[in-house]
Tab-separated table of C-alpha atoms and ligand atoms in Angstrom:
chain	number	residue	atom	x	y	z
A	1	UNK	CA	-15.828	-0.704	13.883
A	2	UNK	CA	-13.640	-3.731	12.204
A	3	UNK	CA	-13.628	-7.468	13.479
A	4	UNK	CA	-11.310	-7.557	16.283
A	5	UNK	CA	-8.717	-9.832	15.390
A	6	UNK	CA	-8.168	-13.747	16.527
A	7	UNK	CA	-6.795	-14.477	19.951
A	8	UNK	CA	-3.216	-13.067	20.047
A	9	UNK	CA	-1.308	-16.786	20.054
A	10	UNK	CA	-3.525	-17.458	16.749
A	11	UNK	CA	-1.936	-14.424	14.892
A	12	UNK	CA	1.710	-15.530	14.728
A	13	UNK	CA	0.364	-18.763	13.886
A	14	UNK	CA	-1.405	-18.049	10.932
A	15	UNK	CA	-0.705	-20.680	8.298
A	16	UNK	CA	0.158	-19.231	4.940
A	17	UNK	CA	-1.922	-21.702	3.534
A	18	UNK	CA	-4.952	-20.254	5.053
A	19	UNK	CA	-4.453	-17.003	3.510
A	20	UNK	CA	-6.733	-16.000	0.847
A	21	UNK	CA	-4.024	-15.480	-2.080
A	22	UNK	CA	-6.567	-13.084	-3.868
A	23	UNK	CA	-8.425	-10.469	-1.222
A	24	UNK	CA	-11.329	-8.447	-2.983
A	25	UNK	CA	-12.185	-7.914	-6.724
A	26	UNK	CA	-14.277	-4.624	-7.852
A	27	UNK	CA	-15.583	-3.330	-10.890
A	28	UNK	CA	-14.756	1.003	-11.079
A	29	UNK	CA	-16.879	2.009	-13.814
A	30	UNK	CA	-15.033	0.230	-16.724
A	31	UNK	CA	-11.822	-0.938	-14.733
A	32	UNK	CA	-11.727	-3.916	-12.850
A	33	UNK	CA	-9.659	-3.481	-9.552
A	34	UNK	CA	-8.439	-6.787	-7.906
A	35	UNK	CA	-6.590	-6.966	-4.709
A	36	UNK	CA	-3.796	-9.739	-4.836
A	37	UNK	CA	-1.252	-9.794	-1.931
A	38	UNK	CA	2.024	-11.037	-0.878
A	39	UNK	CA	0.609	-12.672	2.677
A	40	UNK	CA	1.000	-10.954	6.017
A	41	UNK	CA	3.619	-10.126	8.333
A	42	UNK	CA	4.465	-9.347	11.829
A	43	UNK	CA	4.941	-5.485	13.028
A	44	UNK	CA	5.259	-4.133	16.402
A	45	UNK	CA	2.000	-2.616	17.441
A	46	UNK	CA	3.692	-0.007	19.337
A	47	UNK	CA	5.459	0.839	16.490
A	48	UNK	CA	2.076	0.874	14.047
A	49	UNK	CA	0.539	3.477	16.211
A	50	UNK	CA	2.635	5.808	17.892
A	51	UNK	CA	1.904	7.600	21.000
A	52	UNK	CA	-1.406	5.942	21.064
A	53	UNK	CA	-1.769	3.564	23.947
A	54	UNK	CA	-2.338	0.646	23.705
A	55	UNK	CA	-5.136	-0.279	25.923
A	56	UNK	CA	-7.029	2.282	23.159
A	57	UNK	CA	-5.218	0.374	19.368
A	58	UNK	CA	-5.423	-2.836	20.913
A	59	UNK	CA	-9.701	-2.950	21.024
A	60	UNK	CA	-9.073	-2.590	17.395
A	61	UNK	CA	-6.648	-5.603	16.790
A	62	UNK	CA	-4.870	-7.817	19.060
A	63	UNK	CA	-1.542	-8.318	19.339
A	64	UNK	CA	0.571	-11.664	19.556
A	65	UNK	CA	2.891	-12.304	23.034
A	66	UNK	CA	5.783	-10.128	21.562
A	67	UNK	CA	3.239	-7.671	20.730
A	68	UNK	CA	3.016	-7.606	17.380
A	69	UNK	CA	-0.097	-7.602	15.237
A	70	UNK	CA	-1.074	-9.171	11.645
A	71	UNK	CA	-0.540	-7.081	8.477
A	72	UNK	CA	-1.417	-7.183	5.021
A	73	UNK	CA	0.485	-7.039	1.826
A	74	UNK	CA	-1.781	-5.713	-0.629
A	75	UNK	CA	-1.217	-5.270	-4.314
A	76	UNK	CA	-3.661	-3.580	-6.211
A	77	UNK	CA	-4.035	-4.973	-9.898
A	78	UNK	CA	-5.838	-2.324	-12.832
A	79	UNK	CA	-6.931	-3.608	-15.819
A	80	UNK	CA	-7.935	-0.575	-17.603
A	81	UNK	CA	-8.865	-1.865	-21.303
A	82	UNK	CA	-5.685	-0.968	-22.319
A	83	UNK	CA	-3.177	-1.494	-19.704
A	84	UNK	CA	-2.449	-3.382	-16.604
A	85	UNK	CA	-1.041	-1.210	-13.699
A	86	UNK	CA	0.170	-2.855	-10.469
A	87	UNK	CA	0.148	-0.567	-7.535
A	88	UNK	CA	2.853	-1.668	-5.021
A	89	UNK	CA	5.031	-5.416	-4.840
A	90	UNK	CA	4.793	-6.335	-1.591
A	91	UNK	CA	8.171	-7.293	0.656
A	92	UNK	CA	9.238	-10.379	-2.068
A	93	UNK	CA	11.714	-12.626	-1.841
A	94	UNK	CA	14.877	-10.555	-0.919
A	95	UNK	CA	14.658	-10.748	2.650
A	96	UNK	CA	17.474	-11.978	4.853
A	97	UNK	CA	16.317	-15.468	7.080
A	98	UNK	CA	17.004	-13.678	9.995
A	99	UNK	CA	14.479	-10.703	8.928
A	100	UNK	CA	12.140	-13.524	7.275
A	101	UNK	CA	11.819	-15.015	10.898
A	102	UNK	CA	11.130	-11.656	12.618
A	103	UNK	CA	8.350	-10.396	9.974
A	104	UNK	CA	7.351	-14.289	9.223
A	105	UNK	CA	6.468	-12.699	5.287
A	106	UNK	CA	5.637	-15.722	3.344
A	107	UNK	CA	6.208	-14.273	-0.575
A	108	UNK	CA	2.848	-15.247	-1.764
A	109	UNK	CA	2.508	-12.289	-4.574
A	110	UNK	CA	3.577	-14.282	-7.617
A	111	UNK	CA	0.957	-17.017	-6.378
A	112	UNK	CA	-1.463	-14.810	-5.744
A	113	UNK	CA	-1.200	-12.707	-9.082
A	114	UNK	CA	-1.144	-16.619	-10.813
A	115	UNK	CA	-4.304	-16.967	-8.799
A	116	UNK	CA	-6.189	-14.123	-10.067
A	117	UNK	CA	-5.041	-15.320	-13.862
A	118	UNK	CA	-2.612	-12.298	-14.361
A	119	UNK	CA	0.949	-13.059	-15.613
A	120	UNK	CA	3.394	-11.026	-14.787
A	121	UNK	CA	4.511	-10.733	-18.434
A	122	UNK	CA	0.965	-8.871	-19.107
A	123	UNK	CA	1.544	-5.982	-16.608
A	124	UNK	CA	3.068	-3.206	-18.389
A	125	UNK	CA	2.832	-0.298	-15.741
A	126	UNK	CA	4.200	-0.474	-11.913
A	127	UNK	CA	3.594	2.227	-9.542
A	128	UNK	CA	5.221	1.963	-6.563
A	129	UNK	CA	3.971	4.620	-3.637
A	130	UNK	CA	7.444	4.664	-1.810
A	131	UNK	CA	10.019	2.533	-1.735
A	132	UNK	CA	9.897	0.812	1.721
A	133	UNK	CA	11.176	-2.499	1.740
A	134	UNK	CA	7.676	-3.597	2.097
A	135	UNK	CA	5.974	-1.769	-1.022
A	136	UNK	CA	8.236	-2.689	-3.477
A	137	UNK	CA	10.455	-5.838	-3.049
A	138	UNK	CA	8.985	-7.733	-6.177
A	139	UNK	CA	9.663	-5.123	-8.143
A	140	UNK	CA	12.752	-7.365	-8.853
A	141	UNK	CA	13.107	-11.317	-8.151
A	142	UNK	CA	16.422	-12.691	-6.336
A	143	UNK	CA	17.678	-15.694	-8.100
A	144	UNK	CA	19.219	-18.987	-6.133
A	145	UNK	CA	22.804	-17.632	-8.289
A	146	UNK	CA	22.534	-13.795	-6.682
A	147	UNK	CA	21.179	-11.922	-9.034
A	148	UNK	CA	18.011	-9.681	-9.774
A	149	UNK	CA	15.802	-9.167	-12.536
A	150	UNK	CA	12.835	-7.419	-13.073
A	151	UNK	CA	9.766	-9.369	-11.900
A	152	UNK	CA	7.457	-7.757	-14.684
A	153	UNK	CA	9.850	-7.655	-17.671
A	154	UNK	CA	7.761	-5.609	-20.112
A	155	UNK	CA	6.776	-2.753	-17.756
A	156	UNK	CA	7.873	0.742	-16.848
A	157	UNK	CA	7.734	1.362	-13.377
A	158	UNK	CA	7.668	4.268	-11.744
A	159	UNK	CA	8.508	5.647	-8.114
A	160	UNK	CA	9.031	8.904	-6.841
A	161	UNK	CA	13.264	10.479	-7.601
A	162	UNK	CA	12.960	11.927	-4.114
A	163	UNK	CA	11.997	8.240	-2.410
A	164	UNK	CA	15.567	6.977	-4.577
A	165	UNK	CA	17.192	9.801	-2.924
A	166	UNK	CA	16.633	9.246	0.131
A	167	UNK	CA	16.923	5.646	0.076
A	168	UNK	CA	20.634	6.256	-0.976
A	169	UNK	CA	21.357	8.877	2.010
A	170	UNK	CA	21.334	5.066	4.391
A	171	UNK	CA	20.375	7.572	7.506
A	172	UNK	CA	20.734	5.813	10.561
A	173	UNK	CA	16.409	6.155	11.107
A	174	UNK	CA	15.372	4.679	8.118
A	175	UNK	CA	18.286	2.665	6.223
A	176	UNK	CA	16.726	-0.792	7.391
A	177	UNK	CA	13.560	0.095	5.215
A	178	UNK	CA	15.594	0.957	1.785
A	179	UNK	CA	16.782	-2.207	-0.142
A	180	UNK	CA	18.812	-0.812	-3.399
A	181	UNK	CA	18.281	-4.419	-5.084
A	182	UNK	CA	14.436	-3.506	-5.453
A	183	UNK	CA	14.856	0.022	-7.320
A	184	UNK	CA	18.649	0.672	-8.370
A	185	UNK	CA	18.848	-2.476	-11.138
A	186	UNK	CA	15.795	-0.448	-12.731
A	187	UNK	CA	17.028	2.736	-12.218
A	188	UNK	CA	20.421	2.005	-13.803
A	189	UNK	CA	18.647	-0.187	-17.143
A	190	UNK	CA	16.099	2.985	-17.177
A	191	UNK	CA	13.137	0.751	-16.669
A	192	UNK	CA	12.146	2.930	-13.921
A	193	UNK	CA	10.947	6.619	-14.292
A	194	UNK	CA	11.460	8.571	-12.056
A	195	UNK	CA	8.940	11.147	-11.303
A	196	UNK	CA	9.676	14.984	-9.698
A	197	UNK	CA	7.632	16.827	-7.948
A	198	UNK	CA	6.691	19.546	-11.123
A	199	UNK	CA	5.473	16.388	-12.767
A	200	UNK	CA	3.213	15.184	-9.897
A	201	UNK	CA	2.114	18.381	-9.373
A	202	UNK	CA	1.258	18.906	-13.281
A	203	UNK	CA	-1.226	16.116	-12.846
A	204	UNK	CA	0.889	13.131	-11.865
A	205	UNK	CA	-0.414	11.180	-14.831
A	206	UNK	CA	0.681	7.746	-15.245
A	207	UNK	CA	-1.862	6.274	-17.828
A	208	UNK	CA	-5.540	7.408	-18.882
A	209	UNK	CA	-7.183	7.103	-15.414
A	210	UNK	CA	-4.204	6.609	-13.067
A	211	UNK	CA	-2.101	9.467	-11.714
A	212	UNK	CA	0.127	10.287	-8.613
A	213	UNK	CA	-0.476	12.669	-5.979
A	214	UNK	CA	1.549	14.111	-2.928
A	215	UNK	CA	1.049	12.909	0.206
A	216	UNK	CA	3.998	13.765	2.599
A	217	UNK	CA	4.500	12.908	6.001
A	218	UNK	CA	4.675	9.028	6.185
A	219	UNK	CA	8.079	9.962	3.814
A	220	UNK	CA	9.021	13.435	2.280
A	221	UNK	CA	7.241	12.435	-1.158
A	222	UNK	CA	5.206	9.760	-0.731
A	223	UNK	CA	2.702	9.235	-3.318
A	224	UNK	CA	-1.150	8.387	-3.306
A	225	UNK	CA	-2.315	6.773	-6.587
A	226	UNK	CA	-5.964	7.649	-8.241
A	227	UNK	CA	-8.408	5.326	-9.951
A	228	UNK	CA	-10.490	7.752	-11.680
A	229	UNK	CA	-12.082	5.671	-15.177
A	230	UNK	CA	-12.565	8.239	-18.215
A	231	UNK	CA	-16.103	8.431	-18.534
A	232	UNK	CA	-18.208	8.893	-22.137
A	233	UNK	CA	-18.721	12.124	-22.307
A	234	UNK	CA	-22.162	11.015	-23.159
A	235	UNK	CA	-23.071	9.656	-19.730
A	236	UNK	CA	-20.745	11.491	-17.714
A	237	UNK	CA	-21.592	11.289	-14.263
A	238	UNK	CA	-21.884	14.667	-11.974
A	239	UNK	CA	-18.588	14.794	-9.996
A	240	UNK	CA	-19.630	13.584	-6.829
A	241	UNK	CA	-20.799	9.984	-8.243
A	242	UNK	CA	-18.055	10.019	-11.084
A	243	UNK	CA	-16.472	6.468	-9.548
A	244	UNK	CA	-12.678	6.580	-7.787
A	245	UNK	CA	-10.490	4.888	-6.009
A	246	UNK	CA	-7.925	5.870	-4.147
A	247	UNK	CA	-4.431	3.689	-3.309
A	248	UNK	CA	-3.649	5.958	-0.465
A	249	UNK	CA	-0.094	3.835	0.948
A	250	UNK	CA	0.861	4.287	4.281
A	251	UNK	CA	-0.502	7.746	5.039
A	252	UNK	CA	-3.242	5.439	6.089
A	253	UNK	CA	-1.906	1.895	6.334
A	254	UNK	CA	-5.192	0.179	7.391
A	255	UNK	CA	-9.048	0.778	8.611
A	256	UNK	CA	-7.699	1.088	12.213
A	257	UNK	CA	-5.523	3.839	11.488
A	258	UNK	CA	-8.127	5.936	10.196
A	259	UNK	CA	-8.671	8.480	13.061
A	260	UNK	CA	-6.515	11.541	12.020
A	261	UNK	CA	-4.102	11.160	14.807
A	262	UNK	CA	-3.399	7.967	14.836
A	263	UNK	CA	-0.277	7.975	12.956
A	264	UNK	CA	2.361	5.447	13.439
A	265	UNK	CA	6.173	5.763	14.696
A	266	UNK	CA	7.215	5.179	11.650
A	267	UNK	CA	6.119	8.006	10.104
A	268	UNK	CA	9.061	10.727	9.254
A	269	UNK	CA	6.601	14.014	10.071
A	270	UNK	CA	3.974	12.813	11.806
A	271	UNK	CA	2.165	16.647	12.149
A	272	UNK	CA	2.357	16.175	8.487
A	273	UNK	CA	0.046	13.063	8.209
A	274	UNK	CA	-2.374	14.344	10.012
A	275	UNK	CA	-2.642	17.451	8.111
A	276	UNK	CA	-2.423	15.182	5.071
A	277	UNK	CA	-5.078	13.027	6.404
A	278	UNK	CA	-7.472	15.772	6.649
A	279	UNK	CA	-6.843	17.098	3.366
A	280	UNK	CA	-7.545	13.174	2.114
A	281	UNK	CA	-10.895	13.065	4.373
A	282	UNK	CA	-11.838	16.314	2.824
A	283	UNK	CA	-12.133	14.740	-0.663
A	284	UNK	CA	-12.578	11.104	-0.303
A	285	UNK	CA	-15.420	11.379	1.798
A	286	UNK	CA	-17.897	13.934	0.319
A	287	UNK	CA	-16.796	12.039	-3.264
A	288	UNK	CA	-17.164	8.705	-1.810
A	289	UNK	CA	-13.963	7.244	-3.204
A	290	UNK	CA	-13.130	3.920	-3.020
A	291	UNK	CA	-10.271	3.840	0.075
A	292	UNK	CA	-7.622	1.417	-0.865
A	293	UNK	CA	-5.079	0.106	2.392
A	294	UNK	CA	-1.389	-1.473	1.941
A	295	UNK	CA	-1.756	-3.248	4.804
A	296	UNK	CA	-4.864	-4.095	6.202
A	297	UNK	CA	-5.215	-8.070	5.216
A	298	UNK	CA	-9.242	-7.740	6.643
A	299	UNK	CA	-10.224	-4.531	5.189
A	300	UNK	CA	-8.150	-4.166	1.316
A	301	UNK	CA	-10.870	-1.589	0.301
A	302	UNK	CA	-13.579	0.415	1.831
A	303	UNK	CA	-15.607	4.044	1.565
A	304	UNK	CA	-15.277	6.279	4.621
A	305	UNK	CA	-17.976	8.279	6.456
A	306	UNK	CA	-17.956	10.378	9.302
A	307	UNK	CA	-19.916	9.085	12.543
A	308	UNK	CA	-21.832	10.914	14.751
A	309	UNK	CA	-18.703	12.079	16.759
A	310	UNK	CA	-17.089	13.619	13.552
A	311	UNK	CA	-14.490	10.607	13.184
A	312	UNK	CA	-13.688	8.965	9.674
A	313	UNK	CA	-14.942	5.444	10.148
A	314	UNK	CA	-15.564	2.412	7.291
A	315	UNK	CA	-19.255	2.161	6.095
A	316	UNK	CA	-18.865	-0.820	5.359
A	317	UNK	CA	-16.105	-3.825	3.036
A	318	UNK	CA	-17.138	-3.704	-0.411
A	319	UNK	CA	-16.471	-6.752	-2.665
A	320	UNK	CA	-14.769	-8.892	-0.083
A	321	UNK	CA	-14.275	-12.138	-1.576
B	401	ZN	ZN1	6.337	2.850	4.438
């Protein structure tokens, strides 16, 4: 069970100087994972969990008079050694006022990555897990004279073709959620691969360590990212303890969401998540992976266990800061 939140006129009123700019640090066998984040923002609960009422979400996390709750931005930074991968960019600094006042998003990530000593001219590899406005807007900074440029100038970044695709079809469902400023400038320059499904199916690797998977549902090709640190073959751990973590985006957006069927409104296929979800539980559990979650400013990482009912539940916040 997670902390219930503060009293629901608190949450809106969250000062962004209060925020912890740097959420959780942990070690994964010879990585070092650090969760940095662009603040919180303001969702409708209904929206966040579907057909689940909300006398049943809101035990979990309150909700503010206009009945929205408190969510996390959370970037995960990877220093492998050799390289340093960010895993999503938050919402940045794109946003209209108008949809500034209705999420109240503060921009913190370039504070928060300053916090944690990382500059952005050090990060050479970007994955992004879909390209919702809010997983990927600092993939590219808005200047006071209107225009972009990459926020991380020496890395590739990488996103899923099928996410660009769809992001260009505008449908009347989802057009609010693609912003072409954060992807198409690195598209067109060909700073961003683009990945297909035969290569995420081939293995999805990005870098030794980090590859891509398939997790459909929230969108058609959303992405899950995996933390798995080569091992010497020397002291190569038995499969079940080899360490891994697991970005997992919004097929799970945060440690309140993790019953199978709570899926959110959002999601394009929702019979798809919790298919998906299963499939996830099915691995991450018995292999104890490290769960990362987008949006969950209380709970950035966590391992899962089933309770005594058979439900996916946190065992506990590991390296909270
Ligand atoms: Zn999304």
């Amino acid at each position: 069970m997670q902390d219930i939140a503060a009293p629901s006129d608190e949450i809106a009123q969250l000062p962004p100087a209060d925020a912890d700019l740097v959420r959780a640090r942990s070690a994964l066998g010879e990585f070092e994972l650090t969760v940095c984040s662009d603040g919180t923002y303001l969702l409708d609960g209904g929206a966040m969990f579907g057909v689940v009422p909300k006398p049943l979400w809101q035990k979990r996390i309150a909700a503010d008079a206009e009945n929205r709750i408190l969510l996390g931005l959370n970037t995960v930074v990877v220093r492998t050694g050799r390289h340093t991968v960010l895993i999503e960019t938050g919402i940045g600094n794109k946003q209209s006022p108008k949809m500034q006042q209705i999420h109240s998003n503060q921009a913190l990530l370039p504070s928060s990555l300053a916090a944690a000593g990382i500059r952005p001219e050090e990060v050479d590899i970007v994955i992004n897990t879909h390209l919702h406005f809010d997983h990927c807007g600092w993939n590219t900074t808005l200047h006071p004279d209107g225009t972009v440029t990459p926020t991380f100038p020496n890395a590739r970044y990488f996103a899923h073709a099928g996410e660009v695709a769809h992001g260009h079809l505008q449908l009347d469902r989802d057009r609010v959620s693609y912003l072409s400023p954060n992807y198409d400038p690195l598209v067109e320059s060909g700073q961003m691969t683009l990945l297909d499904d035969a290569t995420v199916l081939a293995g999805g690797n990005i870098c030794p360590g980090i590859s891509v998977e398939l997790f459909p549902g929230h969108t058609a090709h959303m992405m899950a990212v995996h933390i798995a640190p080569p091992s010497p073959a020397e002291s190569r751990p038995s499969a079940s303890d080899a360490p891994h973590a697991c970005y997992i985006g919004d097929l799970i957006p945060t440690a309140h969401h993790l019953d199978p069927t709570w899926v959110m409104g959002y999601d394009l296929d929702p019979l798809r998540c919790i298919e998906e979800r299963k499939r996830f539980y099915g691995r991450a559990i018995p292999k104890r992976w490290l769960v990362l979650f987008t949006h969950d400013h209380q709970t950035p990482m966590a391992h899962i266990s089933l309770n005594d009912k058979g439900k996916p539940v946190v065992v506990g916040d590991a390296a909270r800061l």
